Coordinates of C-alpha atoms in Angstrom, one line a residue:
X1 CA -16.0 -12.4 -8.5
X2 CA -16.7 -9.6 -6.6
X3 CA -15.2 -6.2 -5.9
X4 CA -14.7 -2.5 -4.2
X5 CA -13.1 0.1 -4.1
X6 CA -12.2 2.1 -0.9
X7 CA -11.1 5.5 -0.9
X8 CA -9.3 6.8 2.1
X9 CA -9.7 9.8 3.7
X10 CA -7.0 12.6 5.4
X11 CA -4.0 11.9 2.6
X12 CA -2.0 14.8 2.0
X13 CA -3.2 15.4 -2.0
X14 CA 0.2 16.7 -2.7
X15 CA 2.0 13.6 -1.9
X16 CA 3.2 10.4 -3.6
X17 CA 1.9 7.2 -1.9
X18 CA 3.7 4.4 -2.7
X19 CA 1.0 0.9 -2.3
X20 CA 2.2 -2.3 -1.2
X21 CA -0.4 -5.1 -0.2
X22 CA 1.9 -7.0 2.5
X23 CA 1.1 -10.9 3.4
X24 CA 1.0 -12.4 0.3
X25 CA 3.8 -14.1 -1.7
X26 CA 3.9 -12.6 -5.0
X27 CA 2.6 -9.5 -6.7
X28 CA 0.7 -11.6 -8.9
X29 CA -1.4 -12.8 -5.7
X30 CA -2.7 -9.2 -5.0
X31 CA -6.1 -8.2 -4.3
X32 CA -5.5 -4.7 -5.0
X33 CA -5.0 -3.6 -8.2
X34 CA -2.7 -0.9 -7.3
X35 CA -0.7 -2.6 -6.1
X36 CA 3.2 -1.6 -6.5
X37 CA 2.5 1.8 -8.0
X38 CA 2.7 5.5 -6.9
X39 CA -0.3 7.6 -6.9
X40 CA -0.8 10.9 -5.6
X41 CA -2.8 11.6 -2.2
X42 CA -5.6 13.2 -4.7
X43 CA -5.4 10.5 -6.5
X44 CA -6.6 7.9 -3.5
X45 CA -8.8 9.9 -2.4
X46 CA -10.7 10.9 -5.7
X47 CA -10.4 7.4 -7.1
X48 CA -10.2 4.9 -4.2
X49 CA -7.9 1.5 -4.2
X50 CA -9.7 -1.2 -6.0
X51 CA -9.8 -4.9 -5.0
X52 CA -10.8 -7.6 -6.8
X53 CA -12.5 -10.0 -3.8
X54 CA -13.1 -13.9 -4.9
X55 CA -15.0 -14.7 -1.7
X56 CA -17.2 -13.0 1.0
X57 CA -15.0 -12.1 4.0
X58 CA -11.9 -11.6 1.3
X59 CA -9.2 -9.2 3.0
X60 CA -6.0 -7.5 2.1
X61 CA -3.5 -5.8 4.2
X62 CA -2.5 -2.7 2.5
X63 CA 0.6 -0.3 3.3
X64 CA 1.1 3.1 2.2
X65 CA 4.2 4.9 2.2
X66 CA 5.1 8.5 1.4
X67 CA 7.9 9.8 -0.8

């Protein structure tokens, strides 16, 4: 198993994010492990999202929403 972790860039560090991984069936088939929490914008940009990738070429569709 393989993994990363990206950290995005231009997130306001004051707001909430709210992180849904969209095209899969059930929360227990996420890649990211963040997925369906809140985190701060300092948060994702300090600490990154982390995925856990099975196989090269792995992707995930993340979205983030604001509060």
């Amino acid at each position: 198993t393989t993994g990363c972790t990206i950290q995005p860039e231009g997130l306001d560090p004051e707001k909430i994010y709210h992180i849904e991984e969209v095209n899969i069936d059930t929360p227990a088939q996420a890649t990211c492990q963040e997925n369906g929490k809140s985190l701060s914008g300092q948060q994702l940009m300090t600490y990154g999202l982390s995925f856990n990738c099975k196989k090269r070429f792995d992707s995930a569709v993340i979205y983030l929403s604001d509060k």
